[in-house]
Tab-separated table of C-alpha atoms in Angstrom:
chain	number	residue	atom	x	y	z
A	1	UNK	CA	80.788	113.176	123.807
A	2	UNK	CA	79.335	112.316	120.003
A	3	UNK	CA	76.182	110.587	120.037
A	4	UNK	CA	76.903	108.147	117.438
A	5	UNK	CA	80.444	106.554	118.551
A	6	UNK	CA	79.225	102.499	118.024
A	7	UNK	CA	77.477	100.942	115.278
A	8	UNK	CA	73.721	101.284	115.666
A	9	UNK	CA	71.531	104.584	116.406
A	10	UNK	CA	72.919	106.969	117.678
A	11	UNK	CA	72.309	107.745	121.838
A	12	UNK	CA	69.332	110.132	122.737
A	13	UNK	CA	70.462	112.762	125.109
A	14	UNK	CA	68.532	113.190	128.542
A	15	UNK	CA	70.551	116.231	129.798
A	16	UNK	CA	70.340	119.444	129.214
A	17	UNK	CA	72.251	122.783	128.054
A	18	UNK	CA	73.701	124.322	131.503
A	19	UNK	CA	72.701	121.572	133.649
A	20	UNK	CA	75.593	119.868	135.843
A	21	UNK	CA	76.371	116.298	135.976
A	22	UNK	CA	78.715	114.279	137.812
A	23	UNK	CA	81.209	111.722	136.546
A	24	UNK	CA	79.537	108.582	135.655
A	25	UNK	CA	76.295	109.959	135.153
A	26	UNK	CA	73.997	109.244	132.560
A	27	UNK	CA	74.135	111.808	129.534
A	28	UNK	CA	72.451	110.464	126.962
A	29	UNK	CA	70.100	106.706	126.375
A	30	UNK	CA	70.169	104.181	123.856
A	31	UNK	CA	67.608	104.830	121.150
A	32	UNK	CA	67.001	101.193	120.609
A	33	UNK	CA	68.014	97.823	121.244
A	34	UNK	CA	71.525	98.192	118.577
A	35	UNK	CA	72.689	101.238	119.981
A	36	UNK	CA	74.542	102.423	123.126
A	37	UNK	CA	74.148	104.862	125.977
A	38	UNK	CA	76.793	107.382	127.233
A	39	UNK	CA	77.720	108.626	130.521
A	40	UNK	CA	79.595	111.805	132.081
A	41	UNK	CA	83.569	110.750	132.245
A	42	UNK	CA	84.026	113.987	134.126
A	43	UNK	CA	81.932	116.272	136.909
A	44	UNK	CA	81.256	119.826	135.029
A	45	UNK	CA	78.339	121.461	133.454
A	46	UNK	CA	76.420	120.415	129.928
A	47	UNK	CA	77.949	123.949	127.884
A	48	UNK	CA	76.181	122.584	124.473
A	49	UNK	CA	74.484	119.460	122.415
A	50	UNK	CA	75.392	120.030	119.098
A	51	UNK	CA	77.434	119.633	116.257
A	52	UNK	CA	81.445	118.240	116.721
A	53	UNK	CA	83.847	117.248	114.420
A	54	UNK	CA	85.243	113.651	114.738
A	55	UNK	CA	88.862	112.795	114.044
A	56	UNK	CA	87.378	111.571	110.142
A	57	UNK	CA	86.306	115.257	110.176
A	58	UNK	CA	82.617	113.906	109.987
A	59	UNK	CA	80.187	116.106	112.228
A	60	UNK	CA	78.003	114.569	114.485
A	61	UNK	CA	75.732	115.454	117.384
A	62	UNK	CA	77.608	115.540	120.770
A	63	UNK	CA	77.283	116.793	124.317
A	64	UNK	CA	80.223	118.748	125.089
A	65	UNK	CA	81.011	119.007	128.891
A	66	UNK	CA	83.403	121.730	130.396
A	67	UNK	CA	84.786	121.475	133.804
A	68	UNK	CA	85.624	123.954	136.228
A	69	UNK	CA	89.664	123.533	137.658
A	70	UNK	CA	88.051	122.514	141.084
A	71	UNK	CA	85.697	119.827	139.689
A	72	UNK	CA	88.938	118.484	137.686
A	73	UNK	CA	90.954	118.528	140.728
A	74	UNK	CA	87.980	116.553	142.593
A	75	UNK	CA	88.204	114.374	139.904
A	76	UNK	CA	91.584	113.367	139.272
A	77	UNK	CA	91.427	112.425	143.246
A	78	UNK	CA	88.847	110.566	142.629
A	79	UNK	CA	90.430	108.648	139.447
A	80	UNK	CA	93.485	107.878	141.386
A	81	UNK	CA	91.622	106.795	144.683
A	82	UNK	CA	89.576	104.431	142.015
A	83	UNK	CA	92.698	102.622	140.046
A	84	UNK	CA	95.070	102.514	143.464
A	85	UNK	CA	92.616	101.033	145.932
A	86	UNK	CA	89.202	100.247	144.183
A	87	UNK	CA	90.232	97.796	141.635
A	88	UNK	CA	92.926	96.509	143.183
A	89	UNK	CA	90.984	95.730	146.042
A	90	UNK	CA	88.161	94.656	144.197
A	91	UNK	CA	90.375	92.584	141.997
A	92	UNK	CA	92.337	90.430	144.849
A	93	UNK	CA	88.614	89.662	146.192
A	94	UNK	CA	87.950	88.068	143.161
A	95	UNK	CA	84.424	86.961	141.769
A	96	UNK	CA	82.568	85.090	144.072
A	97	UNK	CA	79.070	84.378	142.903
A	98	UNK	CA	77.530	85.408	139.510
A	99	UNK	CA	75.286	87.514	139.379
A	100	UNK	CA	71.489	86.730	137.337
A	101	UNK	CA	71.972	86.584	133.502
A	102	UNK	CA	69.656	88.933	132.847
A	103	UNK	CA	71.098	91.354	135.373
A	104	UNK	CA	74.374	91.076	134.204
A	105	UNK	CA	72.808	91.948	130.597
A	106	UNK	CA	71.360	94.898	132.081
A	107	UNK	CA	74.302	96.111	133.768
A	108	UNK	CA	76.508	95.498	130.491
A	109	UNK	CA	73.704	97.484	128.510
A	110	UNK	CA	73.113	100.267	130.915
A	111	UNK	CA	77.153	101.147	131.347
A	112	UNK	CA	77.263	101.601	127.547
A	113	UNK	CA	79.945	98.654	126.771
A	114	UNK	CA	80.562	98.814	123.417
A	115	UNK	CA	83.216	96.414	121.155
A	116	UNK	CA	87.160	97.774	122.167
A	117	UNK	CA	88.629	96.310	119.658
A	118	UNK	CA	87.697	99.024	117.312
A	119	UNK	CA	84.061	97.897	115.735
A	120	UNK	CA	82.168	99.160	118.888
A	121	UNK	CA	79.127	97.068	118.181
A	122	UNK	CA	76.908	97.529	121.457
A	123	UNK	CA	77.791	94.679	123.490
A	124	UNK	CA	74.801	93.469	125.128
A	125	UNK	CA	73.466	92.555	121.891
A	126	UNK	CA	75.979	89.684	121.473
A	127	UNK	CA	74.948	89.099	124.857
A	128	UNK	CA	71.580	88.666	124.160
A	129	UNK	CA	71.733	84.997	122.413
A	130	UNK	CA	68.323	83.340	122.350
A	131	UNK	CA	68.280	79.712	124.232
A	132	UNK	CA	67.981	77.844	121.287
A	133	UNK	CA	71.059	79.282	119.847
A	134	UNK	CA	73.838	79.598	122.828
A	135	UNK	CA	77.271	79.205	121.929
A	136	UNK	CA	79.533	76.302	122.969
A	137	UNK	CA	81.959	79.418	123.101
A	138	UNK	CA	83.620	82.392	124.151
A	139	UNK	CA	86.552	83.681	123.220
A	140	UNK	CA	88.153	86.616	124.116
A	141	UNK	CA	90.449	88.072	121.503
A	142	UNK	CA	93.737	89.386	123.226
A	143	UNK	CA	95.940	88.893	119.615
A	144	UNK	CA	96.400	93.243	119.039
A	145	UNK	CA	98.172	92.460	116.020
A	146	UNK	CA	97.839	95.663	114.344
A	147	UNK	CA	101.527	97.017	114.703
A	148	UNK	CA	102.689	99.324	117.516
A	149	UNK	CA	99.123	99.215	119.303
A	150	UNK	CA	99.917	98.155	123.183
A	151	UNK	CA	96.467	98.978	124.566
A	152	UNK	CA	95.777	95.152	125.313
A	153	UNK	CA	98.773	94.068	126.331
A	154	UNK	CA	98.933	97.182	128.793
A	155	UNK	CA	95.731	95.987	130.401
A	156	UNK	CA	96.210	92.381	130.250
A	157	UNK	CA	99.370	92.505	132.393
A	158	UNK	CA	98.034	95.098	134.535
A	159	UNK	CA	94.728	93.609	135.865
A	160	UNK	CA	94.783	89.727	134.485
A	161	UNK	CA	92.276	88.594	137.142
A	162	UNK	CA	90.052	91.420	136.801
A	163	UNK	CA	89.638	90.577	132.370
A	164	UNK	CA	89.274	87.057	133.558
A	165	UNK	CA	86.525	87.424	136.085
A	166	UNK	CA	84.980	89.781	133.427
A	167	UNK	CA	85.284	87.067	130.420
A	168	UNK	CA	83.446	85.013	132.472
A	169	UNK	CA	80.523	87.147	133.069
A	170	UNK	CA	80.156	87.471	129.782
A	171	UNK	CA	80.387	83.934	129.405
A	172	UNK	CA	77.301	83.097	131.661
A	173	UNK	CA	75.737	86.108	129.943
A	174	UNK	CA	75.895	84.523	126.087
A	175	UNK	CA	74.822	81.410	128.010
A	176	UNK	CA	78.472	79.676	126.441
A	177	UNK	CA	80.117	76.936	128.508
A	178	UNK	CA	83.593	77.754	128.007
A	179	UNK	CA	86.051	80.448	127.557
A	180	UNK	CA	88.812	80.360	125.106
A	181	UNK	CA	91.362	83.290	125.793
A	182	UNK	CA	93.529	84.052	123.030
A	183	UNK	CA	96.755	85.830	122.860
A	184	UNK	CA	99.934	85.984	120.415
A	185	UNK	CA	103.078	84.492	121.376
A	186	UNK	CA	104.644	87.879	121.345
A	187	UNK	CA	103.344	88.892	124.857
A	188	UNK	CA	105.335	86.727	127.495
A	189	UNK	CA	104.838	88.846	130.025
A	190	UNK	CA	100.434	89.000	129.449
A	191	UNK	CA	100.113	85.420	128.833
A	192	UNK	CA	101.859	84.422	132.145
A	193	UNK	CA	99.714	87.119	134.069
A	194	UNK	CA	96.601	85.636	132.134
A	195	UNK	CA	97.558	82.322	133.266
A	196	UNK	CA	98.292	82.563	136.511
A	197	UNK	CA	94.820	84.666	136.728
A	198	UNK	CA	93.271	81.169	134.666
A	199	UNK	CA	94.853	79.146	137.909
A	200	UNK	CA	93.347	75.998	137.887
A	201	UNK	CA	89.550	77.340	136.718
A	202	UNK	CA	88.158	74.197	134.255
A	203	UNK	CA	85.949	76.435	132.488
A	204	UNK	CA	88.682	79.455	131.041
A	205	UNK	CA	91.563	78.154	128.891
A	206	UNK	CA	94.482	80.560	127.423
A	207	UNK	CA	94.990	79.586	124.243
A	208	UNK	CA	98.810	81.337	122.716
A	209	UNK	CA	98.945	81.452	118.940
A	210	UNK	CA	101.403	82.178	116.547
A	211	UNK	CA	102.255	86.039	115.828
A	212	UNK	CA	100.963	86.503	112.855
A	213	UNK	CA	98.912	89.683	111.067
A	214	UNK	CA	95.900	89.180	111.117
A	215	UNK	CA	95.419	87.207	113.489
A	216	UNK	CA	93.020	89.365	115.590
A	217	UNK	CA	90.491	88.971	112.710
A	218	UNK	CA	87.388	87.764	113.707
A	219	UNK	CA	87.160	84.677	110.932
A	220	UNK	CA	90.984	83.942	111.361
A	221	UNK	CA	90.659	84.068	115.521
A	222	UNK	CA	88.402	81.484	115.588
A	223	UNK	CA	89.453	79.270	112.919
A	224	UNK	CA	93.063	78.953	114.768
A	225	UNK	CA	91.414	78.614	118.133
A	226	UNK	CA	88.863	76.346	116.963
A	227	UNK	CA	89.250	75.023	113.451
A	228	UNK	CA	85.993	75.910	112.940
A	229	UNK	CA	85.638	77.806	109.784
A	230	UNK	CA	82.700	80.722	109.484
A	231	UNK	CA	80.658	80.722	105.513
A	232	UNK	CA	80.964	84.373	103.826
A	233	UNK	CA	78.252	86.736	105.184
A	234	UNK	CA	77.696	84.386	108.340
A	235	UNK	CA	78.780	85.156	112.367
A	236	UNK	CA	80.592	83.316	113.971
A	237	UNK	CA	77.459	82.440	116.088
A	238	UNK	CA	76.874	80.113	113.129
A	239	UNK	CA	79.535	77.986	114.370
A	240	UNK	CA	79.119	78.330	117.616
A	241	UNK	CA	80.603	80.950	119.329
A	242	UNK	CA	80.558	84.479	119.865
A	243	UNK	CA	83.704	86.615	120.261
A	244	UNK	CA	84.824	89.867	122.389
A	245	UNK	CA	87.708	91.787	122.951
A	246	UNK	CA	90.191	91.755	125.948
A	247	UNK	CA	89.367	95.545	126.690
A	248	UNK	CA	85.732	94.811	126.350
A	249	UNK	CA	85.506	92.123	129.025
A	250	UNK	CA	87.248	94.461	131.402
A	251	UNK	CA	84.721	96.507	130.938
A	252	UNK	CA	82.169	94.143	131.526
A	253	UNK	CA	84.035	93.841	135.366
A	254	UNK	CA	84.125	97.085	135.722
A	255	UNK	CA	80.474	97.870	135.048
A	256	UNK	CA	79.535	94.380	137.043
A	257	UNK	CA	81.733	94.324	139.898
A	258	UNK	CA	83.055	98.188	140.165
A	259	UNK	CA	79.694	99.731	138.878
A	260	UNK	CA	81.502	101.960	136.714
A	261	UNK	CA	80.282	102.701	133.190
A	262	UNK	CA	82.214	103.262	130.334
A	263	UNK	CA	83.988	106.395	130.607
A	264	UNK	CA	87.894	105.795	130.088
A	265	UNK	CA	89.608	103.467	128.049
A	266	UNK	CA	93.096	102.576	127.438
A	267	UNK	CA	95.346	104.332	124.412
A	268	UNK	CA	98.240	103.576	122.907
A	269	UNK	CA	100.467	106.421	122.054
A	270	UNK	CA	103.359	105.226	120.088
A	271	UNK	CA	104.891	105.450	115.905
A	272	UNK	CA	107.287	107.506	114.701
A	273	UNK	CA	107.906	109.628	118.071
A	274	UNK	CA	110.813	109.861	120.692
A	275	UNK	CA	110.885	106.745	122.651
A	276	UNK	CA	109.686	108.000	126.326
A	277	UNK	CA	106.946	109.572	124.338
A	278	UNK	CA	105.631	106.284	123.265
A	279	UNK	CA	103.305	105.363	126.546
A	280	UNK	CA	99.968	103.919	127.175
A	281	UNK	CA	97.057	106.174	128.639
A	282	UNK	CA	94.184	105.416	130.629
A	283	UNK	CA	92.066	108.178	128.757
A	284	UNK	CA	88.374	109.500	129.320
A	285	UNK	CA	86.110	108.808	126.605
A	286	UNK	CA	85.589	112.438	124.853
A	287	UNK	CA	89.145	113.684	125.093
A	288	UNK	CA	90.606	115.637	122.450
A	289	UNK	CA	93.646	113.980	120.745
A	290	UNK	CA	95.145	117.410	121.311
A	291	UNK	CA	95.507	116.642	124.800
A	292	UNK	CA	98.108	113.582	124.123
A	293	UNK	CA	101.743	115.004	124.390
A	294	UNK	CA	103.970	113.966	121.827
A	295	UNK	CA	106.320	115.927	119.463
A	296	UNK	CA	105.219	115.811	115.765
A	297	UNK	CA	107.650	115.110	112.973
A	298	UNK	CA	108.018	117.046	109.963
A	299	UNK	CA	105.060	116.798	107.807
A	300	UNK	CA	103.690	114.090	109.696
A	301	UNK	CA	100.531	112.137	110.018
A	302	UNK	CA	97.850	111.287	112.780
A	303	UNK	CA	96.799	107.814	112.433
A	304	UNK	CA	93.729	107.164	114.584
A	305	UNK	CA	94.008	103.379	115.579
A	306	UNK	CA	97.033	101.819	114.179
A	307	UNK	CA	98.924	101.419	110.874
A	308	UNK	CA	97.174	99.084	109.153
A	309	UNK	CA	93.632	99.280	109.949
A	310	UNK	CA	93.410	103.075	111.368
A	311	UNK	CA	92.441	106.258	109.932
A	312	UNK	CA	94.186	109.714	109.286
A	313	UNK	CA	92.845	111.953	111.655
A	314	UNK	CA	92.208	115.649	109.548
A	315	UNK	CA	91.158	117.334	113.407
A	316	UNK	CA	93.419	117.088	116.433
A	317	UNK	CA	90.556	118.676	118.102
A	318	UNK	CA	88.123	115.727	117.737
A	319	UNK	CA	87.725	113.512	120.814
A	320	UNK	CA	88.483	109.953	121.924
A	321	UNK	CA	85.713	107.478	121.053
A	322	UNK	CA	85.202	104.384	122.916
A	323	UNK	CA	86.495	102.554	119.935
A	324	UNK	CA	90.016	104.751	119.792
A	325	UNK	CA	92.713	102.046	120.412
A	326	UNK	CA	95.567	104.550	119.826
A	327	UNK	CA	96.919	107.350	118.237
A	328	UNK	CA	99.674	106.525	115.545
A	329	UNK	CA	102.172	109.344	114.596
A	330	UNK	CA	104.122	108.749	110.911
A	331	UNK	CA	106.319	110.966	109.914
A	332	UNK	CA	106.171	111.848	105.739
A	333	UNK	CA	109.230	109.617	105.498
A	334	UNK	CA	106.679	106.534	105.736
A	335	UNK	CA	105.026	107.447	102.878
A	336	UNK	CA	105.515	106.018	99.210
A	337	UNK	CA	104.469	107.700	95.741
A	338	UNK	CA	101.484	106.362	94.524
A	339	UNK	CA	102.089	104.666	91.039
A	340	UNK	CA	100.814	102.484	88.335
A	341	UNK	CA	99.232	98.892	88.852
A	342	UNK	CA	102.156	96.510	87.901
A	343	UNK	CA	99.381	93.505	87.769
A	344	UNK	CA	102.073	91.568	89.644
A	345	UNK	CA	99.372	89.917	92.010
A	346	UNK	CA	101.159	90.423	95.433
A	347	UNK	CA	97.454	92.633	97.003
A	348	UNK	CA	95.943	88.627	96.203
A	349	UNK	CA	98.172	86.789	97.437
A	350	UNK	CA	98.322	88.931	101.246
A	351	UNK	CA	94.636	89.541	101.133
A	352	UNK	CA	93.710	86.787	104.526
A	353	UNK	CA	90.047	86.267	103.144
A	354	UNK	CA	91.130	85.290	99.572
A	355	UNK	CA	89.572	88.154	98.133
A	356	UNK	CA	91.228	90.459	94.761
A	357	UNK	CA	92.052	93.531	96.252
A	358	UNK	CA	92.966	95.132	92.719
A	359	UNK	CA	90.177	94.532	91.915
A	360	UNK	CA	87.448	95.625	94.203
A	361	UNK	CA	89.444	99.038	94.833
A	362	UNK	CA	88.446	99.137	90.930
A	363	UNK	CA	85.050	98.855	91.563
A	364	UNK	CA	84.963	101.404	94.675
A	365	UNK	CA	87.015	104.018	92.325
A	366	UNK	CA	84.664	103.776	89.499
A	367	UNK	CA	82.052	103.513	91.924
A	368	UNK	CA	80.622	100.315	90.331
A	369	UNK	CA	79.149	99.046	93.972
A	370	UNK	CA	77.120	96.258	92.480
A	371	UNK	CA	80.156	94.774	90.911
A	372	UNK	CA	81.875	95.353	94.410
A	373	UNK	CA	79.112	93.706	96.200
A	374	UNK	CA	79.116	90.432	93.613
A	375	UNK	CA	82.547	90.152	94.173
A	376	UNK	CA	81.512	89.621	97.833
A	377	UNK	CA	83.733	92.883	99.146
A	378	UNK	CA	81.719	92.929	102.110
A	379	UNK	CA	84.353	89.795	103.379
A	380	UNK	CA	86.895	92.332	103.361
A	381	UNK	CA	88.482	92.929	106.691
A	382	UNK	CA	90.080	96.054	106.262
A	383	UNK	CA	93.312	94.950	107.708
A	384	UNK	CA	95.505	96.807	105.302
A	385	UNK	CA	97.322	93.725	104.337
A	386	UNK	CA	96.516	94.547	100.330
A	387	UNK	CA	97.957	98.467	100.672
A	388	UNK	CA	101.043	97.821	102.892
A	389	UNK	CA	102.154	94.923	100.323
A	390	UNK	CA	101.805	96.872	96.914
A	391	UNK	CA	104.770	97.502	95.515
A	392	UNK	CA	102.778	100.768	93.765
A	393	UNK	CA	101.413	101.989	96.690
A	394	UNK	CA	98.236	102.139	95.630
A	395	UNK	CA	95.517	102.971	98.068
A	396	UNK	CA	93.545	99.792	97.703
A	397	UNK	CA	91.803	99.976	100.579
A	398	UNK	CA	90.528	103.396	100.646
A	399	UNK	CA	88.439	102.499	97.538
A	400	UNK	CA	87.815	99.467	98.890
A	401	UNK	CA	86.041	101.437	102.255
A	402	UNK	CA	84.392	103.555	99.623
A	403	UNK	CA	82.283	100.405	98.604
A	404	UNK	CA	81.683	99.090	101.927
A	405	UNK	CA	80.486	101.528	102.967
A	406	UNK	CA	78.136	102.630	100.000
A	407	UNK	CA	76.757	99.068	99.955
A	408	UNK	CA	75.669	99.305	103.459
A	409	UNK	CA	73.955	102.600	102.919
């Protein structure tokens, strides 16, 4: 269980070396208000807090649990006893009465809810919204329009009322007065569950938008759901709403309603793989990838996340984070030899936030970041769009990373 696994300081851990905790407890506390706790996702015994290597091969600070076979029995009866009977039941009762605001920002901040969708800012922070500067709305970002990632559209068919009680939760937590759901029209089968969940509630709407990459982006989502559009370096607080992902406001029930803290999260398992190996798993947080059973393809590669916006794994030891979406297995057929620049243009024309790819990934090779930063490279989404599209396969956005993430340093 790494530390640092969300955007902020990293977690302070409260347990120690040999001690034994049970699933769900509390391992380690957030170090300040951007950051996020973590919590036990199995019974066993604290065997060290030190160094592990993520899937980047970056080493970090972690509290590594071990488990005895009768504690994992006990808990894999527990696990099924919870998603058979708990949140089913819990789900057909519905949500009743809210809860305090403040409450339900305590509850989201004390089960460690992080962003799903891959950023894993600490929730509770977008929560927090002074009076003077609520939202009008919500939206809940359902789109998962990075290629064969199915983690969304897993849950969203699987427990509709249970991400709609949540969204609202969070809604009456940001202090917004609506919630937009969105959701790409490539997912039938989610959007009628998510309506029929909706029934006739005034203040939830499901909003179905074309299929389109990328149209899970932050600044795109909410321009097509609200034709609002949000300034370079702004939120989009500054126009009036505040956005989370499907995965996230489940969650939020879960913590709210089921009192269970973050501890398991959905992953997709799917790419270049025998069909009945391509599945979706309901994971704990701190797995190794290792674990995942799939057959590997000649020289292949691990894609944590997906295609487009994930990154090659160099450790199939590391663990799941609570921002792993999926794991995305390309064989070396996918790959192209890296050439010249052409100067044909096409990186500018796909790039979604009008930005010149070519251009920046420049900058970030010749490690000119003030020239990266004037040419506002912070915009960049990182969706890929640039590097999938040039004819030279160039790596465009690896350099372009490289700058982003010197300039924030």
């Amino acid at each position: 269980m790494p530390l640092s696994q969300h955007i902020g300081a990293p977690a302070r851990p409260i347990v120690e070396c040999g001690q034994h905790v049970e699933r769900g407890q509390l391992l380690a506390e957030s170090a300040s208000f951007v950051s996020a706790c973590l919590h036990a996702p199995i019974t066993g015994t604290v065997a060290s807090i030190a160094p592990a290597v993520l899937p980047s091969g970056l080493s970090v600070m972690s509290v590594v649990l071990k488990a005895t076979d009768a504690e994992h029995e006990a808990d894999s009866l527990a696990r099924a006893e919870y998603w058979q009977n708990t949140v089913p039941g819990l789900a057909r009762a519905g949500l009743r009465d809210f809860p305090p605001v403040e409450d339900i920002r305590r509850i989201i901040s004390g089960a460690g809810i992080v962003g799903l969708g891959g950023a894993a800012f600490p929730s509770h922070v977008k929560l927090s919204v002074k009076s003077e500067q609520r939202p009008e709305a919500l939206i809940i970002n359902g789109c998962e329009c990075e290629p064969y990632l199915m983690c969304d559209d897993a849950l969203m068919s699987a427990y509709p009322s249970c991400i709609i009680d949540g969204a609202r939760l969070m809604k009456e937590a940001a202090g917004a007065s609506h919630v937009f759901v969105a959701i790409e029209d490539n997912k039938p089968q989610a959007a009628k569950a998510l309506a029929e969940a909706i029934g006739g509630r005034t203040d939830v709407s499901l909003r179905i938008l074309k299929t389109k990459y990328p149209q899970g982006g932050e600044k795109q989502l909410v321009e097509a759901v609200t034709g609002r559009r949000i300034a370079s370096g702004a939120l989009p607080l500054s126009v009036g709403v505040v956005v989370h992902n499907i995965a996230t406001a489940f969650a939020a029930w879960q913590a709210v309603v089921a009192g269970m803290p973050l501890i398991e999260r959905v992953v997709t398992v799917s790419g270049d793989i025998p069909e009945n190996q391509r599945r979706n798993y309901m994971s704990a947080i701190g797995t190794p990838l290792s674990e995942f059973a799939f057959t590997m393809p000649p020289e292949a590669r691990i894609v944590v996340g997906g295609p487009m916006m994930g990154r090659t794994a160099v450790r199939l030891d590391a663990p799941v984070l609570k921002g792993t979406s999926g794991i995305t297995v390309l064989s070396g057929k996918s790959r192209r030899p890296v050439q010249a620049c052409v100067r044909c243009g096409v990186c500018v024309d796909a790039c979604p936030m009008g930005l010149e790819p070519y251009l920046l990934s420049t900058y970030g090779r010749l490690r000119m970041f003030d020239d990266a930063r004037a040419a506002h490279v912070a915009d960049c989404l990182e969706c890929g769009a640039c590097s999938y599209s040039c004819p030279s396969a160039r790596p465009l956005l690896d350099y372009i990373r490289i700058a982003k993430q010197r300039i924030r340093k």
